[in-house]
Amino acid sequence: MTATALRLSGDFSIDALTFDDVTLPEPAPHEVLVKIHAVSLNYRDLMLVQGRYDPHVQKPRIPCSDGAGEVVAVGSAVTAFRKGDRVVAPFFLDWLDGPPTAAAPASALGGAIDGTLATHQIFPERALVAIPEKFSYAEAATFPCAATTAWHALVSTANIGPQDTVLLLGTGGVSIFGLQIAKLRGARILITSSSDDKLGRALSLGADHGINYRRHPDWDKQVRDITGKVGATHVLEVGGAGTLPLSLRSAAIGAQVSVIGVLTGLEEPLNIGQILMKTLRVQGIYVGSRAMLAESLQAFADNDIHPIIDRTFEFERAKEAFHALEKAHHFGKTVITFPA
Ligand SMILES: NC(=O)c1ccc[n+]([C@@H]2O[C@H](COP(=O)([O-])OP(=O)(O)OC[C@H]3O[C@@H](n4cnc5c(N)ncnc54)[C@H](OP(=O)(O)O)[C@@H]3O)[C@@H](O)[C@H]2O)c1
C-alpha cells in the first residue's frame, strides 16, 4: 500500500520537509499495519529535522517517535491485535522490559529507523501497546517519549513519594508530564519557567512553587530558600549545559539528578565536587522501555489524569507544528492529527 509521509530528504530544515508517497510492504507474519491518527512532537524531532540530533542520519527519513492509531491489517501470525484495535508504539521497538539493551538505540523510531509522521506505518506486534479507552488518539500519542521519560526517571529509577521534593525545569512536554507524575506520587513540586503565565498554569495543575528563571537567573538559590536550605531530592534535568550546574547546586544531599535534556546545549564540564560531596545519583535517562510506556499509560488512566495538549495541527500543516515547537510558546505537548 502507499502511505503519505512528511520526510526529511534534502537539507536539514523544517521547510525542506516534503510530503512523499511511500510504499509499505504487506505486514510480515508478526507485524501490524497501523493507520496513524495522531503524532506528538518532541524537542528531539525538531533537533533531528534541523540536523542537531544526528547530522549523519540516513535520508530520506520519516521523523517522529510518537504515534497512535488504528490497526488496519495484521500479519498471518499476529495474535495480540486485530483490525480496529487502538494502539500506540513505544519509542524503542526493541526495548521491551527490564534494563536498557544494546539493541535499543538502533530501534529508535524517527531517528535510527523511520518514524511515525506518516498516514500509515508498520510495527512489530511485540512492541505495540493497547490504548486505554479513556484516551483519545491525540492523548495517547503524547506518551511514548515525554511521559515514558518522566516515568522512567521519577518512578522506575527513583520511586518518588510524598517525602520527595521534585524540581522541574521549564514547562515543555517532559516537565509537565513530570509535574503530573510527581503530583500523583504526592511529592512537593518546584517548577521553573521563563513565563509567569506558564508558572500560573503549573500552579493550577498542582505545582507548589514557581520560579521565573529569567527574573532569577540564579534560581538554585530560590530552590534552596524555598526548601529551607535542603534542596530538591529529585531534579528532572532537561536543560543541559546551561542548567546542569544550577541543577546540581539545587539538589539535596543524596538526591537524584536525572540527566535528560539538552535544551541549552551539550558541552558542560561536570562539577564533580557537588556530585561527590552531596552523594548525588546522576542518572542518565534515554526515554524508556515499552513496559514503562504501558505503566505510565495505565497509571494516568487509572487516576483519570489526562495529558496536557497545548495545540493540535492537522497533518497537512505539520510544518507549522514544528515551527510552533521551535518558538517554545507551548505548555505541555504539541500534537499533529490525521484525517479519519
Ligand atoms: N533523554 C531522553 O530520553 C529525552 C527524552 C525526552 C526529551 N529529552 C530532551 O529533554 C528536553 C526537553 O524536551 P521536551 O520535548 O520536553 O521539550 P519542549 O516541550 O520543546 O520544551 C521546551 C521548554 O523548555 C523550557 N526551557 C527552554 N530553555 C530552558 C532553560 N534554560 N531553563 C529551563 N527551561 C527551559 C521552556 O519552558 P518555558 O517556556 O516554561 O520557559 C520551553 O518552553 C530536550 O532537550 C529533549 O531533547 C530527552
Short mmCIF file of C-alpha atoms and ligand atoms in Angstrom, two decimals:
data_model
loop_
_atom_site.label_atom_id
_atom_site.label_comp_id
_atom_site.label_asym_id
_atom_site.label_seq_id
_atom_site.Cartn_x
_atom_site.Cartn_y
_atom_site.Cartn_z
CA MET A 1 0.00 0.00 0.00
CA THR A 2 1.00 3.63 -0.38
CA ALA A 3 1.29 5.92 2.64
CA THR A 4 1.93 9.64 2.69
CA ALA A 5 4.84 10.67 4.89
CA LEU A 6 6.37 14.02 5.76
CA ARG A 7 10.04 13.23 5.20
CA LEU A 8 13.48 14.67 5.61
CA SER A 9 15.19 14.15 2.27
CA GLY A 10 17.38 17.10 1.40
CA ASP A 11 18.62 19.93 3.61
CA PHE A 12 18.21 19.91 7.36
CA SER A 13 15.38 22.39 7.94
CA ILE A 14 11.68 22.37 8.73
CA ASP A 15 10.82 23.95 5.40
CA ALA A 16 12.78 21.31 3.48
CA LEU A 17 10.48 18.52 4.76
CA THR A 18 8.45 17.06 1.87
CA PHE A 19 5.17 15.17 1.67
CA ASP A 20 6.15 11.96 -0.14
CA ASP A 21 4.34 8.83 -1.21
CA VAL A 22 5.97 5.83 0.46
CA THR A 23 5.30 2.22 -0.48
CA LEU A 24 4.71 -0.04 2.52
CA PRO A 25 5.03 -3.84 2.16
CA GLU A 26 2.37 -6.27 3.35
CA PRO A 27 2.85 -6.84 7.10
CA ALA A 28 5.19 -9.81 7.78
CA PRO A 29 3.74 -12.65 9.96
CA HIS A 30 4.42 -10.83 13.26
CA GLU A 31 3.81 -7.28 12.02
CA VAL A 32 0.86 -4.91 12.25
CA LEU A 33 -0.14 -2.16 9.81
CA VAL A 34 -1.39 0.91 11.68
CA LYS A 35 -3.33 3.85 10.28
CA ILE A 36 -1.83 6.74 12.24
CA HIS A 37 -4.40 9.09 13.79
CA ALA A 38 -2.08 11.31 15.88
CA VAL A 39 1.60 12.08 16.34
CA SER A 40 3.08 14.16 19.12
CA LEU A 41 6.18 16.28 18.64
CA ASN A 42 9.20 16.25 20.90
CA TYR A 43 12.15 18.61 21.03
CA ARG A 44 14.24 15.73 19.68
CA ASP A 45 12.16 15.70 16.46
CA LEU A 46 12.94 19.38 15.96
CA MET A 47 16.65 18.69 16.57
CA LEU A 48 16.56 15.81 14.06
CA VAL A 49 14.95 17.94 11.34
CA GLN A 50 17.42 20.78 11.96
CA GLY A 51 20.45 18.46 11.84
CA ARG A 52 21.28 18.97 15.52
CA TYR A 53 20.38 15.44 16.66
CA ASP A 54 22.31 13.24 14.23
CA PRO A 55 23.95 15.08 11.35
CA HIS A 56 24.70 11.67 9.77
CA VAL A 57 21.12 10.38 9.90
CA GLN A 58 20.23 8.30 6.87
CA LYS A 59 17.89 10.15 4.46
CA PRO A 60 15.19 10.04 3.41
CA ARG A 61 13.99 9.65 6.99
CA ILE A 62 10.43 9.86 8.40
CA PRO A 63 10.77 11.81 11.69
CA CYS A 64 8.90 11.44 14.99
CA SER A 65 8.85 8.71 17.61
CA ASP A 66 5.33 9.17 18.91
CA GLY A 67 2.36 7.78 17.05
CA ALA A 68 -1.06 6.40 17.93
CA GLY A 69 -3.53 4.81 15.55
CA GLU A 70 -5.80 2.04 14.49
CA VAL A 71 -4.83 -1.44 13.35
CA VAL A 72 -5.90 -1.86 9.72
CA ALA A 73 -4.13 -5.14 8.85
CA VAL A 74 -2.22 -7.85 10.71
CA GLY A 75 0.37 -10.41 9.66
CA SER A 76 -0.61 -14.09 9.49
CA ALA A 77 0.87 -14.98 12.93
CA VAL A 78 -0.35 -11.95 14.92
CA THR A 79 -2.45 -12.91 17.96
CA ALA A 80 -2.34 -9.85 20.27
CA PHE A 81 -4.14 -7.39 17.98
CA ARG A 82 -6.82 -7.37 15.35
CA LYS A 83 -8.30 -4.90 12.87
CA GLY A 84 -9.84 -1.89 14.60
CA ASP A 85 -7.70 -2.08 17.78
CA ARG A 86 -6.35 1.25 19.05
CA VAL A 87 -2.59 1.12 19.62
CA VAL A 88 0.42 3.27 20.42
CA ALA A 89 4.04 2.48 19.56
CA PRO A 90 6.93 2.79 22.03
CA PHE A 91 9.98 4.98 21.32
CA PHE A 92 12.26 1.92 21.00
CA LEU A 93 10.82 -1.06 19.15
CA ASP A 94 13.48 -3.31 20.73
CA TRP A 95 13.47 -2.29 24.40
CA LEU A 96 10.50 -4.12 25.77
CA ASP A 97 11.16 -4.53 29.50
CA GLY A 98 13.87 -4.52 32.17
CA PRO A 99 17.12 -2.57 31.90
CA PRO A 100 18.21 -0.89 28.63
CA THR A 101 19.65 -3.20 25.99
CA ALA A 102 22.39 -2.72 23.42
CA ALA A 103 19.73 -3.27 20.73
CA ALA A 104 17.57 -0.35 21.85
CA PRO A 105 19.29 2.65 20.19
CA ALA A 106 19.16 1.06 16.73
CA SER A 107 15.38 0.63 17.10
CA ALA A 108 14.53 4.27 17.94
CA LEU A 109 11.62 5.47 15.81
CA GLY A 110 12.18 8.67 13.90
CA GLY A 111 15.96 8.52 14.35
CA ALA A 112 17.75 5.26 13.68
CA ILE A 113 14.71 4.00 11.75
CA ASP A 114 11.72 5.62 10.04
CA GLY A 115 9.22 7.13 12.46
CA THR A 116 5.55 7.91 12.74
CA LEU A 117 4.94 11.11 10.75
CA ALA A 118 3.01 9.28 8.04
CA THR A 119 -0.56 8.23 7.34
CA HIS A 120 0.39 4.56 7.92
CA GLN A 121 3.30 2.68 9.48
CA ILE A 122 4.20 -0.96 10.16
CA PHE A 123 5.23 -2.09 13.66
CA PRO A 124 6.20 -5.43 15.21
CA GLU A 125 3.34 -6.92 17.22
CA ARG A 126 5.60 -7.31 20.29
CA ALA A 127 6.15 -3.55 20.59
CA LEU A 128 2.62 -2.13 20.39
CA VAL A 129 0.59 -1.16 23.47
CA ALA A 130 -3.22 -1.01 23.57
CA ILE A 131 -4.60 2.48 24.26
CA PRO A 132 -6.77 2.70 27.39
CA GLU A 133 -10.36 3.53 26.45
CA LYS A 134 -10.46 6.92 28.12
CA PHE A 135 -7.67 8.37 25.98
CA SER A 136 -8.12 9.86 22.53
CA TYR A 137 -5.53 9.08 19.87
CA ALA A 138 -4.09 12.57 20.38
CA GLU A 139 -3.71 11.97 24.12
CA ALA A 140 -2.19 8.51 23.66
CA ALA A 141 0.31 9.88 21.15
CA THR A 142 1.85 12.12 23.82
CA PHE A 143 3.11 9.21 25.96
CA PRO A 144 5.88 7.32 24.09
CA CYS A 145 8.70 9.84 24.51
CA ALA A 146 7.86 12.55 27.07
CA ALA A 147 5.70 10.58 29.53
CA THR A 148 7.86 7.46 29.35
CA THR A 149 10.98 9.56 30.01
CA ALA A 150 9.47 11.29 33.05
CA TRP A 151 8.08 7.95 34.33
CA HIS A 152 11.48 6.25 33.86
CA ALA A 153 13.20 8.98 35.90
CA LEU A 154 10.67 9.61 38.66
CA VAL A 155 9.11 6.17 39.12
CA SER A 156 11.21 3.39 37.57
CA THR A 157 14.59 4.62 38.84
CA ALA A 158 13.61 6.75 41.87
CA ASN A 159 10.19 5.53 43.02
CA ILE A 160 9.41 9.04 44.33
CA GLY A 161 6.80 9.58 47.02
CA PRO A 162 5.44 12.17 49.47
CA GLN A 163 8.88 12.51 51.08
CA ASP A 164 10.32 13.93 47.85
CA THR A 165 10.74 17.45 46.52
CA VAL A 166 10.89 17.37 42.72
CA LEU A 167 12.41 20.22 40.72
CA LEU A 168 11.16 20.60 37.14
CA LEU A 169 12.81 22.88 34.56
CA GLY A 170 10.55 24.75 32.15
CA THR A 171 7.06 23.79 31.05
CA GLY A 172 7.67 21.63 27.97
CA GLY A 173 6.45 18.11 27.35
CA VAL A 174 8.73 16.17 29.70
CA SER A 175 8.45 18.66 32.56
CA ILE A 176 4.64 18.84 32.50
CA PHE A 177 4.39 15.04 32.48
CA GLY A 178 6.92 15.18 35.33
CA LEU A 179 4.57 17.54 37.18
CA GLN A 180 1.58 15.24 36.72
CA ILE A 181 3.56 12.17 37.84
CA ALA A 182 5.10 13.96 40.85
CA LYS A 183 1.60 15.14 41.86
CA LEU A 184 0.21 11.61 41.50
CA ARG A 185 3.01 10.36 43.78
CA GLY A 186 2.30 13.04 46.41
CA ALA A 187 5.67 14.81 46.04
CA ARG A 188 6.27 18.52 46.61
CA ILE A 189 6.83 20.25 43.26
CA LEU A 190 9.02 23.21 42.32
CA ILE A 191 9.00 24.33 38.69
CA THR A 192 10.87 26.99 36.72
CA SER A 193 9.70 28.85 33.62
CA SER A 194 10.53 31.90 31.53
CA SER A 195 6.86 32.94 31.78
CA ASP A 196 4.72 33.96 34.76
CA ASP A 197 1.61 32.89 32.84
CA LYS A 198 3.02 29.39 32.40
CA LEU A 199 4.01 29.29 36.08
CA GLY A 200 0.39 30.17 36.91
CA ARG A 201 -0.82 27.23 34.81
CA ALA A 202 1.72 24.93 36.50
CA LEU A 203 0.50 26.04 39.96
CA SER A 204 -3.10 25.36 38.91
CA LEU A 205 -2.02 21.81 37.94
CA GLY A 206 -0.63 21.26 41.43
CA ALA A 207 2.91 22.65 41.49
CA ASP A 208 3.73 24.10 44.92
CA HIS A 209 6.21 26.81 43.88
CA GLY A 210 7.05 28.53 40.60
CA ILE A 211 10.33 30.32 39.87
CA ASN A 212 10.81 32.59 36.86
CA TYR A 213 14.28 31.65 35.62
CA ARG A 214 14.55 34.85 33.53
CA ARG A 215 13.92 37.05 36.56
CA HIS A 216 16.00 34.77 38.79
CA PRO A 217 18.94 33.52 36.71
CA ASP A 218 20.38 32.17 39.97
CA TRP A 219 17.26 30.05 40.55
CA ASP A 220 19.21 27.48 42.51
CA LYS A 221 19.24 29.99 45.37
CA GLN A 222 15.44 30.22 45.21
CA VAL A 223 15.25 26.43 45.33
CA ARG A 224 17.45 26.30 48.41
CA ASP A 225 15.49 29.13 50.10
CA ILE A 226 12.11 27.53 49.40
CA THR A 227 13.32 24.18 50.73
CA GLY A 228 14.87 25.60 53.92
CA LYS A 229 18.43 25.10 52.51
CA VAL A 230 17.78 21.39 51.93
CA GLY A 231 17.36 21.38 48.14
CA ALA A 232 15.34 19.14 45.83
CA THR A 233 15.55 15.38 46.25
CA HIS A 234 14.95 14.83 42.52
CA VAL A 235 15.83 17.14 39.63
CA LEU A 236 14.37 16.40 36.21
CA GLU A 237 17.27 17.99 34.32
CA VAL A 238 16.04 18.80 30.82
CA GLY A 239 18.06 21.98 30.32
CA GLY A 240 21.53 20.59 29.60
CA ALA A 241 24.76 22.57 29.62
CA GLY A 242 23.26 25.89 30.75
CA THR A 243 21.24 24.48 33.64
CA LEU A 244 23.16 21.43 34.90
CA PRO A 245 25.48 23.39 37.22
CA LEU A 246 22.44 25.07 38.81
CA SER A 247 20.59 21.76 38.99
CA LEU A 248 23.50 20.19 40.88
CA ARG A 249 23.52 23.15 43.26
CA SER A 250 19.73 22.82 43.69
CA ALA A 251 19.99 19.14 44.64
CA ALA A 252 19.69 17.94 48.23
CA ILE A 253 22.22 15.58 49.79
CA GLY A 254 21.57 12.11 48.39
CA ALA A 255 19.33 13.46 45.61
CA GLN A 256 18.86 12.01 42.15
CA VAL A 257 19.59 14.31 39.21
CA SER A 258 18.03 12.72 36.14
CA VAL A 259 20.04 13.95 33.15
CA ILE A 260 17.58 14.07 30.27
CA GLY A 261 17.78 17.11 28.05
CA VAL A 262 19.98 19.43 26.09
CA LEU A 263 17.74 22.47 25.60
CA THR A 264 20.68 24.81 26.22
CA GLY A 265 23.40 22.62 24.69
CA LEU A 266 25.51 19.55 25.39
CA GLU A 267 29.00 20.65 26.37
CA GLU A 268 29.39 21.14 30.11
CA PRO A 269 32.20 20.04 32.40
CA LEU A 270 30.64 18.37 35.44
CA ASN A 271 31.07 19.88 38.87
CA ILE A 272 32.49 16.73 40.42
CA GLY A 273 32.70 18.32 43.86
CA GLN A 274 28.92 18.86 44.01
CA ILE A 275 28.29 15.29 42.89
CA LEU A 276 30.57 13.53 45.35
CA MET A 277 30.23 15.81 48.36
CA LYS A 278 26.43 15.60 48.19
CA THR A 279 26.48 11.87 47.33
CA LEU A 280 24.31 12.64 44.30
CA ARG A 281 22.95 10.00 41.97
CA VAL A 282 23.40 11.44 38.46
CA GLN A 283 21.19 9.19 36.38
CA GLY A 284 21.21 9.32 32.58
CA ILE A 285 17.78 8.71 31.11
CA TYR A 286 17.19 7.73 27.47
CA VAL A 287 13.39 7.57 27.19
CA GLY A 288 12.46 4.09 28.47
CA SER A 289 11.07 0.66 27.72
CA ARG A 290 7.74 -0.48 26.31
CA ALA A 291 6.86 -1.58 29.87
CA MET A 292 7.42 1.96 31.18
CA LEU A 293 5.18 3.33 28.41
CA ALA A 294 2.46 0.83 29.35
CA GLU A 295 2.81 1.59 33.09
CA SER A 296 2.56 5.35 32.56
CA LEU A 297 -0.50 4.99 30.31
CA GLN A 298 -2.18 2.73 32.86
CA ALA A 299 -1.35 4.98 35.84
CA PHE A 300 -2.78 8.04 34.07
CA ALA A 301 -5.89 6.12 33.00
CA ASP A 302 -6.46 4.61 36.47
CA ASN A 303 -6.22 8.04 38.08
CA ASP A 304 -8.15 9.85 35.34
CA ILE A 305 -5.24 12.14 34.56
CA HIS A 306 -5.13 13.45 31.01
CA PRO A 307 -2.01 14.71 29.24
CA ILE A 308 -1.81 18.45 28.66
CA ILE A 309 -2.07 19.18 24.95
CA ASP A 310 -1.26 22.78 24.11
CA ARG A 311 -2.04 22.87 20.39
CA THR A 312 -3.14 20.48 17.66
CA PHE A 313 -2.25 20.84 13.97
CA GLU A 314 -3.64 18.88 11.03
CA PHE A 315 -1.14 16.69 9.15
CA GLU A 316 -1.16 19.00 6.13
CA ARG A 317 0.02 21.80 8.47
CA ALA A 318 2.63 19.67 10.24
CA LYS A 319 5.50 22.00 9.32
CA GLU A 320 3.70 24.77 11.27
CA ALA A 321 3.68 22.44 14.26
CA PHE A 322 7.49 22.17 14.08
CA HIS A 323 7.78 25.95 13.79
CA ALA A 324 5.48 26.34 16.81
CA LEU A 325 7.63 23.94 18.85
CA GLU A 326 10.70 25.94 17.89
CA LYS A 327 9.11 29.16 19.21
CA ALA A 328 8.59 27.37 22.55
CA HIS A 329 5.38 29.20 23.45
CA HIS A 330 3.76 25.88 24.27
CA PHE A 331 2.86 24.44 27.68
CA GLY A 332 2.92 20.64 27.58
CA LYS A 333 2.52 18.85 24.27
CA THR A 334 2.09 19.72 20.59
CA VAL A 335 0.12 17.20 18.53
CA ILE A 336 -0.45 16.54 14.81
CA THR A 337 -3.70 14.84 13.82
CA PHE A 338 -4.57 12.94 10.63
CA PRO A 339 -7.83 12.86 8.68
CA ALA A 340 -10.07 9.98 9.86
N1 LIG B 1 17.00 11.74 27.29
C1 LIG B 1 15.82 11.47 26.75
O1 LIG B 1 15.46 10.32 26.58
C2 LIG B 1 14.90 12.59 26.42
C3 LIG B 1 13.52 12.35 26.27
C4 LIG B 1 12.68 13.43 26.04
C5 LIG B 1 13.22 14.70 25.93
N2 LIG B 1 14.56 14.88 26.03
C6 LIG B 1 15.16 16.20 25.97
O2 LIG B 1 14.60 16.95 27.05
C7 LIG B 1 14.49 18.30 26.66
C8 LIG B 1 13.03 18.72 26.81
O3 LIG B 1 12.28 18.04 25.83
P1 LIG B 1 10.75 18.40 25.58
O4 LIG B 1 10.30 17.57 24.42
O5 LIG B 1 10.01 18.37 26.86
O6 LIG B 1 10.92 19.91 25.09
P2 LIG B 1 9.85 21.03 24.83
O7 LIG B 1 8.47 20.54 25.03
O8 LIG B 1 10.18 21.63 23.50
O9 LIG B 1 10.19 22.07 25.99
C9 LIG B 1 10.58 23.36 25.72
C10 LIG B 1 10.52 24.16 27.01
O10 LIG B 1 11.73 24.02 27.74
C11 LIG B 1 11.90 25.13 28.56
N3 LIG B 1 13.26 25.65 28.52
C12 LIG B 1 13.98 26.09 27.48
N4 LIG B 1 15.17 26.58 27.92
C13 LIG B 1 15.16 26.46 29.27
C14 LIG B 1 16.06 26.80 30.31
N5 LIG B 1 17.21 27.40 30.06
N6 LIG B 1 15.71 26.52 31.59
C15 LIG B 1 14.54 25.91 31.86
N7 LIG B 1 13.64 25.58 30.92
C16 LIG B 1 13.96 25.85 29.65
C17 LIG B 1 10.95 26.21 28.08
O11 LIG B 1 9.92 26.32 29.08
P3 LIG B 1 9.31 27.74 29.49
O12 LIG B 1 8.65 28.25 28.25
O13 LIG B 1 8.38 27.42 30.58
O14 LIG B 1 10.46 28.60 29.92
C18 LIG B 1 10.42 25.64 26.77
O15 LIG B 1 9.10 26.03 26.51
C19 LIG B 1 15.04 18.40 25.24
O16 LIG B 1 16.42 18.71 25.28
C20 LIG B 1 14.87 16.99 24.71
O17 LIG B 1 15.77 16.69 23.69
C21 LIG B 1 15.41 13.84 26.26
#
